[in-house]
């Protein structure tokens, strides 16, 4: 088969349309061709369509959270065989590497086998985990350098907070902060998510429907008098970033997932805007370390996937799912498309 189905964004701020495009017929050295079984939705995809950001070349294929089966192994690749179930992050830079289609290429060094979890669960991991891990674990300037070797024996101490604890990125941030032993781990989220976030490692909770961003630093002070050196703001509006920054002690850093919008900065406190991808040169070495360790961490349950909801109608179901993300109608769950079920 040389053709595949793909969900194509026809033009800048245009329509998503299911159509046909060629399946990559050459697999570059060091890469894998993967038959995509599950592809997760992320907020960036509705933002690309609504605001025309990040992409200049159209028609474009989006989708950056992928799980599937290795179909072809490129020259020089070791450790992967045809039929292996893998997970990896897609890229918008070249349509052949994106997720909203039935086949994609990936450099093998930034893919991992998924042994004990479903395709749907596996697709929920790459973007959320990498955005959390680069910000928290990778060395500066990519991250704050808490655990660049992604080692389960690295130890830290002291309090921390995750704003947007139930976002996909927030769920992985909580798990990584638990791995390196921060305590307490404060989660700012909706109350109906507290039990779930506790199972991931959060120990203290602030209800986002009861406490505004402007009151958040004072609410944290009621929980701990220790200096807060790391805040992960997975939600990252201007107000949430400011709340995270204002919570920090001297020498602390707030990691943000959108551009830095913090005002009134002072010496000694930092804002780090993370790029949640293993692909760029800045993040690549850390990304390779992460993907080398990921199969084991998923197998042990040290890192657990997000909760998921499978969407109907294969690739055609994605636009409705993106609309739900845009309208803030999804709480603590990753929406997953099954591209092989496209009519
Ligand atoms: N820089 C990068 O490379 C990068 C990578 C990935 C994502 N991002 C960005 O990071 C953000 C999070 O992405 P995601 O995929 O993790 O999001 P997501 O899972 O789609 O976020 C949904 C969650 O947002 C929470 N939320 C809504 N309003 C909130 C508020 N006022 N305060 C706190 N939480 C609130 C909801 O929490 P409740 O359940 O508590 O109501 C819901 O669970 C997005 O802006 C995304 O574009 C950036």
mmCIF file of C-alpha atoms and ligand atoms in Angstrom:
data_model
loop_
_atom_site.group_PDB
_atom_site.id
_atom_site.type_symbol
_atom_site.label_atom_id
_atom_site.label_comp_id
_atom_site.label_asym_id
_atom_site.label_seq_id
_atom_site.Cartn_x
_atom_site.Cartn_y
_atom_site.Cartn_z
ATOM 1 C CA UNK A 1 0.000 0.000 0.000
ATOM 2 C CA UNK A 2 1.522 3.333 -1.001
ATOM 3 C CA UNK A 3 -1.329 5.603 0.013
ATOM 4 C CA UNK A 4 -2.713 6.358 3.441
ATOM 5 C CA UNK A 5 -5.541 8.372 4.971
ATOM 6 C CA UNK A 6 -4.631 11.587 6.758
ATOM 7 C CA UNK A 7 -6.442 14.464 8.454
ATOM 8 C CA UNK A 8 -5.144 17.474 6.582
ATOM 9 C CA UNK A 9 -5.377 21.128 7.598
ATOM 10 C CA UNK A 10 -5.852 22.583 4.139
ATOM 11 C CA UNK A 11 -4.611 26.123 4.703
ATOM 12 C CA UNK A 12 -3.732 28.597 7.461
ATOM 13 C CA UNK A 13 -6.793 28.774 9.773
ATOM 14 C CA UNK A 14 -8.594 26.599 7.213
ATOM 15 C CA UNK A 15 -10.581 23.355 7.461
ATOM 16 C CA UNK A 16 -9.509 19.920 8.637
ATOM 17 C CA UNK A 17 -10.356 17.376 5.905
ATOM 18 C CA UNK A 18 -9.797 13.620 5.753
ATOM 19 C CA UNK A 19 -7.954 12.923 2.530
ATOM 20 C CA UNK A 20 -5.320 10.694 1.006
ATOM 21 C CA UNK A 21 -1.579 11.242 0.869
ATOM 22 C CA UNK A 22 1.427 9.060 0.134
ATOM 23 C CA UNK A 23 2.814 6.817 2.771
ATOM 24 C CA UNK A 24 6.587 7.376 3.118
ATOM 25 C CA UNK A 25 8.213 4.897 0.726
ATOM 26 C CA UNK A 26 11.802 5.417 1.896
ATOM 27 C CA UNK A 27 12.770 4.998 5.536
ATOM 28 C CA UNK A 28 15.889 7.081 6.287
ATOM 29 C CA UNK A 29 18.807 5.484 8.111
ATOM 30 C CA UNK A 30 18.324 5.530 11.873
ATOM 31 C CA UNK A 31 14.538 5.831 11.575
ATOM 32 C CA UNK A 32 11.416 3.696 11.881
ATOM 33 C CA UNK A 33 8.243 3.667 9.814
ATOM 34 C CA UNK A 34 5.321 3.081 12.174
ATOM 35 C CA UNK A 35 1.725 2.032 11.464
ATOM 36 C CA UNK A 36 -0.195 4.408 13.740
ATOM 37 C CA UNK A 37 -2.766 2.690 15.954
ATOM 38 C CA UNK A 38 -3.499 5.597 18.311
ATOM 39 C CA UNK A 39 -2.884 9.322 18.151
ATOM 40 C CA UNK A 40 -3.652 11.680 21.041
ATOM 41 C CA UNK A 41 -5.048 15.200 20.730
ATOM 42 C CA UNK A 42 -3.241 18.190 22.255
ATOM 43 C CA UNK A 43 -4.286 21.841 22.769
ATOM 44 C CA UNK A 44 -1.639 23.014 20.282
ATOM 45 C CA UNK A 45 -3.648 21.519 17.401
ATOM 46 C CA UNK A 46 -6.732 23.654 17.948
ATOM 47 C CA UNK A 47 -4.422 26.646 18.539
ATOM 48 C CA UNK A 48 -2.675 26.066 15.198
ATOM 49 C CA UNK A 49 -6.025 26.016 13.435
ATOM 50 C CA UNK A 50 -7.582 28.935 15.342
ATOM 51 C CA UNK A 51 -4.599 31.305 15.380
ATOM 52 C CA UNK A 52 -2.490 30.143 12.423
ATOM 53 C CA UNK A 53 0.565 29.784 14.675
ATOM 54 C CA UNK A 54 3.696 27.576 14.355
ATOM 55 C CA UNK A 55 3.125 26.321 10.778
ATOM 56 C CA UNK A 56 3.843 28.111 7.523
ATOM 57 C CA UNK A 57 3.627 25.258 5.018
ATOM 58 C CA UNK A 58 0.189 23.950 4.025
ATOM 59 C CA UNK A 59 -1.525 21.554 3.577
ATOM 60 C CA UNK A 60 -0.318 20.377 6.973
ATOM 61 C CA UNK A 61 -0.745 17.192 8.978
ATOM 62 C CA UNK A 62 -0.825 17.762 12.754
ATOM 63 C CA UNK A 63 -0.746 15.289 15.648
ATOM 64 C CA UNK A 64 2.197 14.772 17.960
ATOM 65 C CA UNK A 65 1.362 11.910 20.360
ATOM 66 C CA UNK A 66 1.709 8.587 18.595
ATOM 67 C CA UNK A 67 1.586 4.851 19.346
ATOM 68 C CA UNK A 68 1.697 2.053 16.811
ATOM 69 C CA UNK A 69 3.571 -0.911 15.371
ATOM 70 C CA UNK A 70 6.962 -0.775 13.698
ATOM 71 C CA UNK A 71 6.406 -1.542 10.019
ATOM 72 C CA UNK A 72 9.926 -0.961 8.640
ATOM 73 C CA UNK A 73 13.258 -0.612 10.425
ATOM 74 C CA UNK A 74 15.731 1.807 8.803
ATOM 75 C CA UNK A 75 19.371 1.003 8.202
ATOM 76 C CA UNK A 76 21.576 1.108 11.281
ATOM 77 C CA UNK A 77 18.747 0.901 13.824
ATOM 78 C CA UNK A 78 19.318 -1.519 16.674
ATOM 79 C CA UNK A 79 16.895 -2.559 19.398
ATOM 80 C CA UNK A 80 13.700 -2.411 17.334
ATOM 81 C CA UNK A 81 12.057 -5.052 15.128
ATOM 82 C CA UNK A 82 9.072 -5.128 12.789
ATOM 83 C CA UNK A 83 5.912 -5.527 14.868
ATOM 84 C CA UNK A 84 7.218 -3.846 18.048
ATOM 85 C CA UNK A 85 4.638 -1.634 19.757
ATOM 86 C CA UNK A 86 6.198 1.810 20.145
ATOM 87 C CA UNK A 87 5.355 5.309 21.377
ATOM 88 C CA UNK A 88 6.921 8.583 20.305
ATOM 89 C CA UNK A 89 6.310 12.251 19.646
ATOM 90 C CA UNK A 90 5.357 13.383 16.170
ATOM 91 C CA UNK A 91 6.474 16.608 14.547
ATOM 92 C CA UNK A 92 4.710 19.302 12.546
ATOM 93 C CA UNK A 93 7.905 20.302 10.764
ATOM 94 C CA UNK A 94 7.414 17.634 8.083
ATOM 95 C CA UNK A 95 4.085 15.947 7.333
ATOM 96 C CA UNK A 96 5.692 12.486 7.172
ATOM 97 C CA UNK A 97 6.480 12.714 10.906
ATOM 98 C CA UNK A 98 3.040 13.804 12.158
ATOM 99 C CA UNK A 99 0.367 11.811 13.978
ATOM 100 C CA UNK A 100 -3.033 12.497 12.399
ATOM 101 C CA UNK A 101 -2.542 9.893 9.679
ATOM 102 C CA UNK A 102 -2.031 6.151 9.357
ATOM 103 C CA UNK A 103 1.784 5.934 9.054
ATOM 104 C CA UNK A 104 4.649 8.114 10.322
ATOM 105 C CA UNK A 105 8.433 8.170 10.461
ATOM 106 C CA UNK A 106 10.446 8.692 13.650
ATOM 107 C CA UNK A 107 14.143 8.687 14.566
ATOM 108 C CA UNK A 108 14.550 5.444 16.544
ATOM 109 C CA UNK A 109 16.634 7.150 19.240
ATOM 110 C CA UNK A 110 13.565 9.099 20.417
ATOM 111 C CA UNK A 111 11.057 6.233 20.397
ATOM 112 C CA UNK A 112 10.403 3.624 23.097
ATOM 113 C CA UNK A 113 8.744 0.232 23.186
ATOM 114 C CA UNK A 114 5.423 0.041 25.010
ATOM 115 C CA UNK A 115 5.237 -3.456 26.410
ATOM 116 C CA UNK A 116 2.534 -3.511 29.059
ATOM 117 C CA UNK A 117 0.128 -0.779 28.018
ATOM 118 C CA UNK A 118 -2.426 -0.421 25.216
ATOM 119 C CA UNK A 119 -1.881 1.692 22.101
ATOM 120 C CA UNK A 120 -4.396 4.166 23.493
ATOM 121 C CA UNK A 121 -2.559 4.488 26.805
ATOM 122 C CA UNK A 122 0.814 4.701 25.070
ATOM 123 C CA UNK A 123 -0.338 7.594 22.864
ATOM 124 C CA UNK A 124 -1.214 9.619 25.978
ATOM 125 C CA UNK A 125 2.406 9.750 27.136
ATOM 126 C CA UNK A 126 4.945 11.445 24.820
ATOM 127 C CA UNK A 127 3.988 15.149 24.722
ATOM 128 C CA UNK A 128 2.763 15.467 28.309
ATOM 129 C CA UNK A 129 5.683 13.546 29.749
ATOM 130 C CA UNK A 130 8.318 15.304 27.647
ATOM 131 C CA UNK A 131 6.965 18.757 28.448
ATOM 132 C CA UNK A 132 7.121 17.899 32.148
ATOM 133 C CA UNK A 133 10.484 16.131 31.988
ATOM 134 C CA UNK A 134 12.392 18.653 29.877
ATOM 135 C CA UNK A 135 11.251 21.487 32.162
ATOM 136 C CA UNK A 136 11.989 19.673 35.408
ATOM 137 C CA UNK A 137 14.807 17.252 34.633
ATOM 138 C CA UNK A 138 16.863 18.507 31.641
ATOM 139 C CA UNK A 139 19.854 20.715 32.287
ATOM 140 C CA UNK A 140 19.685 24.486 31.832
ATOM 141 C CA UNK A 141 18.824 26.251 29.637
ATOM 142 C CA UNK A 142 16.238 23.647 28.499
ATOM 143 C CA UNK A 143 15.073 22.858 32.039
ATOM 144 C CA UNK A 144 15.929 23.367 35.685
ATOM 145 C CA UNK A 145 18.229 20.318 35.771
ATOM 146 C CA UNK A 146 16.697 18.274 38.596
ATOM 147 C CA UNK A 147 17.515 14.890 37.046
ATOM 148 C CA UNK A 148 19.260 15.043 33.646
ATOM 149 C CA UNK A 149 20.059 11.317 33.716
ATOM 150 C CA UNK A 150 16.390 10.438 34.449
ATOM 151 C CA UNK A 151 17.625 8.294 37.300
ATOM 152 C CA UNK A 152 15.217 6.816 39.864
ATOM 153 C CA UNK A 153 17.811 7.294 42.637
ATOM 154 C CA UNK A 154 18.154 11.085 42.379
ATOM 155 C CA UNK A 155 16.811 12.819 45.482
ATOM 156 C CA UNK A 156 15.587 16.347 46.165
ATOM 157 C CA UNK A 157 13.642 17.778 49.053
ATOM 158 C CA UNK A 158 11.345 20.658 49.865
ATOM 159 C CA UNK A 159 7.906 21.753 48.760
ATOM 160 C CA UNK A 160 6.739 22.213 45.190
ATOM 161 C CA UNK A 161 3.495 23.052 43.406
ATOM 162 C CA UNK A 162 1.918 22.053 40.106
ATOM 163 C CA UNK A 163 -0.597 24.573 38.777
ATOM 164 C CA UNK A 164 -3.059 22.793 36.484
ATOM 165 C CA UNK A 165 -2.345 19.500 38.242
ATOM 166 C CA UNK A 166 -4.932 17.617 36.187
ATOM 167 C CA UNK A 167 -3.725 18.794 32.792
ATOM 168 C CA UNK A 168 -1.848 16.125 30.900
ATOM 169 C CA UNK A 169 1.440 17.969 31.498
ATOM 170 C CA UNK A 170 0.502 18.506 35.151
ATOM 171 C CA UNK A 171 -0.169 14.796 35.730
ATOM 172 C CA UNK A 172 3.302 13.891 34.480
ATOM 173 C CA UNK A 173 4.902 16.752 36.436
ATOM 174 C CA UNK A 174 3.402 15.402 39.646
ATOM 175 C CA UNK A 175 4.756 11.928 38.890
ATOM 176 C CA UNK A 176 8.260 13.245 38.141
ATOM 177 C CA UNK A 177 8.329 15.399 41.274
ATOM 178 C CA UNK A 178 7.324 12.309 43.260
ATOM 179 C CA UNK A 179 10.129 10.328 41.590
ATOM 180 C CA UNK A 180 12.744 12.798 42.891
ATOM 181 C CA UNK A 181 11.058 13.042 46.307
ATOM 182 C CA UNK A 182 9.817 16.604 46.622
ATOM 183 C CA UNK A 183 7.476 16.952 49.584
ATOM 184 C CA UNK A 184 4.860 18.240 49.931
ATOM 185 C CA UNK A 185 3.678 18.190 46.296
ATOM 186 C CA UNK A 186 0.839 20.693 46.097
ATOM 187 C CA UNK A 187 -1.653 20.320 43.246
ATOM 188 C CA UNK A 188 -3.857 23.229 42.152
ATOM 189 C CA UNK A 189 -6.812 21.660 40.303
ATOM 190 C CA UNK A 190 -10.559 21.005 40.418
ATOM 191 C CA UNK A 191 -11.612 19.157 43.582
ATOM 192 C CA UNK A 192 -13.111 16.230 41.659
ATOM 193 C CA UNK A 193 -9.560 15.373 40.509
ATOM 194 C CA UNK A 194 -7.936 15.305 43.961
ATOM 195 C CA UNK A 195 -8.198 11.523 44.559
ATOM 196 C CA UNK A 196 -6.739 10.786 41.153
ATOM 197 C CA UNK A 197 -3.896 13.282 41.587
ATOM 198 C CA UNK A 198 -3.154 11.743 44.976
ATOM 199 C CA UNK A 199 -2.647 8.393 43.244
ATOM 200 C CA UNK A 200 -0.028 10.082 41.030
ATOM 201 C CA UNK A 201 1.876 11.553 43.979
ATOM 202 C CA UNK A 202 0.280 14.859 44.946
ATOM 203 C CA UNK A 203 0.059 15.242 48.721
ATOM 204 C CA UNK A 204 -1.701 18.579 49.248
ATOM 205 C CA UNK A 205 -4.520 20.138 47.246
ATOM 206 C CA UNK A 206 -5.879 23.577 46.476
ATOM 207 C CA UNK A 207 -9.277 23.758 44.765
ATOM 208 C CA UNK A 208 -9.011 25.986 41.731
ATOM 209 C CA UNK A 209 -12.745 26.782 41.930
ATOM 210 C CA UNK A 210 -12.341 28.112 45.511
ATOM 211 C CA UNK A 211 -8.956 29.864 45.370
ATOM 212 C CA UNK A 212 -8.192 32.422 42.652
ATOM 213 C CA UNK A 213 -4.760 32.780 41.112
ATOM 214 C CA UNK A 214 -4.199 36.019 43.026
ATOM 215 C CA UNK A 215 -4.896 34.219 46.328
ATOM 216 C CA UNK A 216 -2.784 31.174 45.457
ATOM 217 C CA UNK A 217 0.580 32.293 46.975
ATOM 218 C CA UNK A 218 -1.141 32.916 50.346
ATOM 219 C CA UNK A 219 -2.911 29.526 50.150
ATOM 220 C CA UNK A 220 0.464 27.820 49.611
ATOM 221 C CA UNK A 221 1.900 29.639 52.659
ATOM 222 C CA UNK A 222 -0.874 28.104 54.768
ATOM 223 C CA UNK A 223 0.327 24.634 53.696
ATOM 224 C CA UNK A 224 4.085 25.145 54.092
ATOM 225 C CA UNK A 225 6.458 27.718 55.541
ATOM 226 C CA UNK A 226 9.430 26.131 53.716
ATOM 227 C CA UNK A 227 10.824 27.996 50.695
ATOM 228 C CA UNK A 228 9.268 26.875 47.389
ATOM 229 C CA UNK A 229 12.067 26.587 44.819
ATOM 230 C CA UNK A 230 10.219 24.913 41.938
ATOM 231 C CA UNK A 231 6.701 25.549 40.609
ATOM 232 C CA UNK A 232 5.464 23.847 37.439
ATOM 233 C CA UNK A 233 2.687 25.901 35.832
ATOM 234 C CA UNK A 234 1.163 23.457 33.366
ATOM 235 C CA UNK A 235 -1.895 25.674 32.800
ATOM 236 C CA UNK A 236 0.128 28.815 32.042
ATOM 237 C CA UNK A 237 -2.212 31.752 31.584
ATOM 238 C CA UNK A 238 -0.753 35.189 32.402
ATOM 239 C CA UNK A 239 -2.450 35.066 35.834
ATOM 240 C CA UNK A 240 -1.381 31.519 36.668
ATOM 241 C CA UNK A 241 2.224 32.261 35.704
ATOM 242 C CA UNK A 242 2.184 35.325 37.953
ATOM 243 C CA UNK A 243 0.756 33.236 40.816
ATOM 244 C CA UNK A 244 3.490 30.648 40.327
ATOM 245 C CA UNK A 245 6.179 33.318 40.244
ATOM 246 C CA UNK A 246 4.825 35.072 43.336
ATOM 247 C CA UNK A 247 4.809 31.747 45.225
ATOM 248 C CA UNK A 248 8.532 31.209 44.632
ATOM 249 C CA UNK A 249 11.202 31.828 47.236
ATOM 250 C CA UNK A 250 14.441 33.589 46.317
ATOM 251 C CA UNK A 251 16.445 31.386 43.948
ATOM 252 C CA UNK A 252 13.332 29.609 42.676
ATOM 253 C CA UNK A 253 12.072 28.941 39.141
ATOM 254 C CA UNK A 254 8.581 28.704 37.709
ATOM 255 C CA UNK A 255 8.380 26.516 34.602
ATOM 256 C CA UNK A 256 5.728 27.660 32.125
ATOM 257 C CA UNK A 257 4.310 25.903 29.065
ATOM 258 C CA UNK A 258 3.402 28.995 27.065
ATOM 259 C CA UNK A 259 5.552 32.102 26.526
ATOM 260 C CA UNK A 260 6.768 33.980 29.609
ATOM 261 C CA UNK A 261 4.012 36.440 30.601
ATOM 262 C CA UNK A 262 5.250 37.280 34.112
ATOM 263 C CA UNK A 263 5.361 40.983 35.050
ATOM 264 C CA UNK A 264 7.257 42.788 37.810
ATOM 265 C CA UNK A 265 10.208 40.434 37.979
ATOM 266 C CA UNK A 266 12.734 40.591 40.797
ATOM 267 C CA UNK A 267 16.368 39.487 40.972
ATOM 268 C CA UNK A 268 16.851 35.887 42.012
ATOM 269 C CA UNK A 269 13.598 34.381 40.706
ATOM 270 C CA UNK A 270 13.358 32.864 37.238
ATOM 271 C CA UNK A 271 10.787 31.941 34.621
ATOM 272 C CA UNK A 272 11.616 29.042 32.302
ATOM 273 C CA UNK A 273 9.481 28.612 29.180
ATOM 274 C CA UNK A 274 9.745 24.950 28.242
ATOM 275 C CA UNK A 275 9.826 23.444 24.739
ATOM 276 C CA UNK A 276 8.177 20.072 25.214
ATOM 277 C CA UNK A 277 9.893 18.053 22.529
ATOM 278 C CA UNK A 278 12.764 15.592 22.414
ATOM 279 C CA UNK A 279 13.586 16.606 18.830
ATOM 280 C CA UNK A 280 15.379 19.996 18.860
ATOM 281 C CA UNK A 281 19.164 19.967 19.352
ATOM 282 C CA UNK A 282 18.783 21.712 22.741
ATOM 283 C CA UNK A 283 16.663 18.843 24.107
ATOM 284 C CA UNK A 284 17.953 15.932 22.035
ATOM 285 C CA UNK A 285 20.499 14.356 24.388
ATOM 286 C CA UNK A 286 18.055 14.521 27.289
ATOM 287 C CA UNK A 287 15.334 13.165 24.999
ATOM 288 C CA UNK A 288 17.460 10.143 24.101
ATOM 289 C CA UNK A 289 18.054 9.425 27.800
ATOM 290 C CA UNK A 290 14.319 9.684 28.494
ATOM 291 C CA UNK A 291 13.316 7.319 25.693
ATOM 292 C CA UNK A 292 16.023 4.802 26.696
ATOM 293 C CA UNK A 293 14.512 4.653 30.204
ATOM 294 C CA UNK A 294 10.844 4.972 29.337
ATOM 295 C CA UNK A 295 9.953 1.345 28.569
ATOM 296 C CA UNK A 296 11.233 0.284 31.992
ATOM 297 C CA UNK A 297 9.486 3.115 33.870
ATOM 298 C CA UNK A 298 6.173 2.356 32.159
ATOM 299 C CA UNK A 299 6.552 -1.353 32.821
ATOM 300 C CA UNK A 300 7.275 -0.816 36.521
ATOM 301 C CA UNK A 301 4.434 1.699 36.846
ATOM 302 C CA UNK A 302 6.869 4.425 37.943
ATOM 303 C CA UNK A 303 5.286 6.510 35.196
ATOM 304 C CA UNK A 304 1.645 5.875 34.371
ATOM 305 C CA UNK A 305 -0.175 7.091 31.262
ATOM 306 C CA UNK A 306 -3.022 9.577 31.433
ATOM 307 C CA UNK A 307 -6.593 8.387 31.636
ATOM 308 C CA UNK A 308 -7.966 8.217 28.096
ATOM 309 C CA UNK A 309 -11.136 8.440 26.021
ATOM 310 C CA UNK A 310 -11.226 6.907 22.534
ATOM 311 C CA UNK A 311 -12.959 9.042 19.923
ATOM 312 C CA UNK A 312 -15.258 7.510 17.284
ATOM 313 C CA UNK A 313 -14.831 7.632 13.467
ATOM 314 C CA UNK A 314 -11.046 7.387 13.181
ATOM 315 C CA UNK A 315 -9.330 10.527 11.900
ATOM 316 C CA UNK A 316 -12.716 12.113 11.108
ATOM 317 C CA UNK A 317 -13.474 12.281 14.851
ATOM 318 C CA UNK A 318 -10.524 14.570 15.613
ATOM 319 C CA UNK A 319 -12.058 18.001 14.797
ATOM 320 C CA UNK A 320 -14.919 17.462 17.290
ATOM 321 C CA UNK A 321 -12.386 16.392 19.912
ATOM 322 C CA UNK A 322 -10.281 19.510 19.318
ATOM 323 C CA UNK A 323 -13.429 21.616 19.682
ATOM 324 C CA UNK A 324 -14.007 20.038 23.120
ATOM 325 C CA UNK A 325 -10.427 20.840 24.161
ATOM 326 C CA UNK A 326 -10.830 24.403 22.934
ATOM 327 C CA UNK A 327 -14.062 24.845 24.902
ATOM 328 C CA UNK A 328 -12.453 23.518 28.115
ATOM 329 C CA UNK A 329 -14.822 20.516 28.142
ATOM 330 C CA UNK A 330 -12.194 17.868 28.930
ATOM 331 C CA UNK A 331 -10.967 17.349 32.485
ATOM 332 C CA UNK A 332 -8.022 15.144 33.338
ATOM 333 C CA UNK A 333 -8.400 12.886 30.294
ATOM 334 C CA UNK A 334 -6.499 12.504 27.028
ATOM 335 C CA UNK A 335 -8.639 12.229 23.878
ATOM 336 C CA UNK A 336 -7.392 9.526 21.512
ATOM 337 C CA UNK A 337 -8.056 8.963 17.820
ATOM 338 C CA UNK A 338 -7.689 5.518 16.211
ATOM 339 C CA UNK A 339 -6.471 6.353 12.676
ATOM 340 C CA UNK A 340 -6.820 2.806 11.305
ATOM 341 C CA UNK A 341 -10.593 3.009 11.941
ATOM 342 C CA UNK A 342 -11.020 5.833 9.415
ATOM 343 C CA UNK A 343 -13.799 4.988 6.913
HETATM 344 N N1 LIG B 1 5.567 24.352 25.633
HETATM 345 C C1 LIG B 1 5.228 23.188 25.100
HETATM 346 O O1 LIG B 1 6.023 22.574 24.372
HETATM 347 C C2 LIG B 1 3.900 22.591 25.427
HETATM 348 C C3 LIG B 1 3.685 21.209 25.307
HETATM 349 C C4 LIG B 1 2.444 20.676 25.705
HETATM 350 C C5 LIG B 1 1.437 21.522 26.145
HETATM 351 N N2 LIG B 1 1.658 22.866 26.185
HETATM 352 C C6 LIG B 1 0.623 23.789 26.681
HETATM 353 O O2 LIG B 1 0.439 23.476 28.058
HETATM 354 C C7 LIG B 1 -0.923 23.674 28.436
HETATM 355 C C8 LIG B 1 -1.444 22.378 29.042
HETATM 356 O O3 LIG B 1 -1.489 21.368 28.038
HETATM 357 P P1 LIG B 1 -2.163 19.955 28.373
HETATM 358 O O4 LIG B 1 -2.229 19.167 27.143
HETATM 359 O O5 LIG B 1 -1.510 19.401 29.561
HETATM 360 O O6 LIG B 1 -3.628 20.464 28.759
HETATM 361 P P2 LIG B 1 -4.987 19.642 28.935
HETATM 362 O O7 LIG B 1 -4.697 18.307 29.532
HETATM 363 O O8 LIG B 1 -5.786 19.697 27.699
HETATM 364 O O9 LIG B 1 -5.694 20.592 30.009
HETATM 365 C C9 LIG B 1 -7.003 20.318 30.451
HETATM 366 C C10 LIG B 1 -7.063 20.680 31.927
HETATM 367 O O10 LIG B 1 -6.966 22.090 32.078
HETATM 368 C C11 LIG B 1 -7.354 22.351 33.396
HETATM 369 N N3 LIG B 1 -7.724 23.741 33.622
HETATM 370 C C12 LIG B 1 -8.651 24.473 32.968
HETATM 371 N N4 LIG B 1 -8.732 25.696 33.505
HETATM 372 C C13 LIG B 1 -7.837 25.741 34.538
HETATM 373 C C14 LIG B 1 -7.462 26.733 35.480
HETATM 374 N N5 LIG B 1 -8.043 27.941 35.483
HETATM 375 N N6 LIG B 1 -6.507 26.440 36.394
HETATM 376 C C15 LIG B 1 -5.916 25.231 36.399
HETATM 377 N N7 LIG B 1 -6.235 24.227 35.535
HETATM 378 C C16 LIG B 1 -7.192 24.501 34.620
HETATM 379 C C17 LIG B 1 -8.539 21.441 33.610
HETATM 380 O O11 LIG B 1 -8.388 21.122 34.953
HETATM 381 P P3 LIG B 1 -9.509 20.624 36.003
HETATM 382 O O12 LIG B 1 -9.715 19.197 35.655
HETATM 383 O O13 LIG B 1 -8.806 20.800 37.295
HETATM 384 O O14 LIG B 1 -10.718 21.477 35.858
HETATM 385 C C18 LIG B 1 -8.300 20.258 32.629
HETATM 386 O O15 LIG B 1 -8.055 19.034 33.293
HETATM 387 C C19 LIG B 1 -1.649 24.107 27.146
HETATM 388 O O16 LIG B 1 -1.666 25.513 27.106
HETATM 389 C C20 LIG B 1 -0.742 23.576 26.043
HETATM 390 O O17 LIG B 1 -0.894 24.278 24.824
HETATM 391 C C21 LIG B 1 2.861 23.418 25.854
#
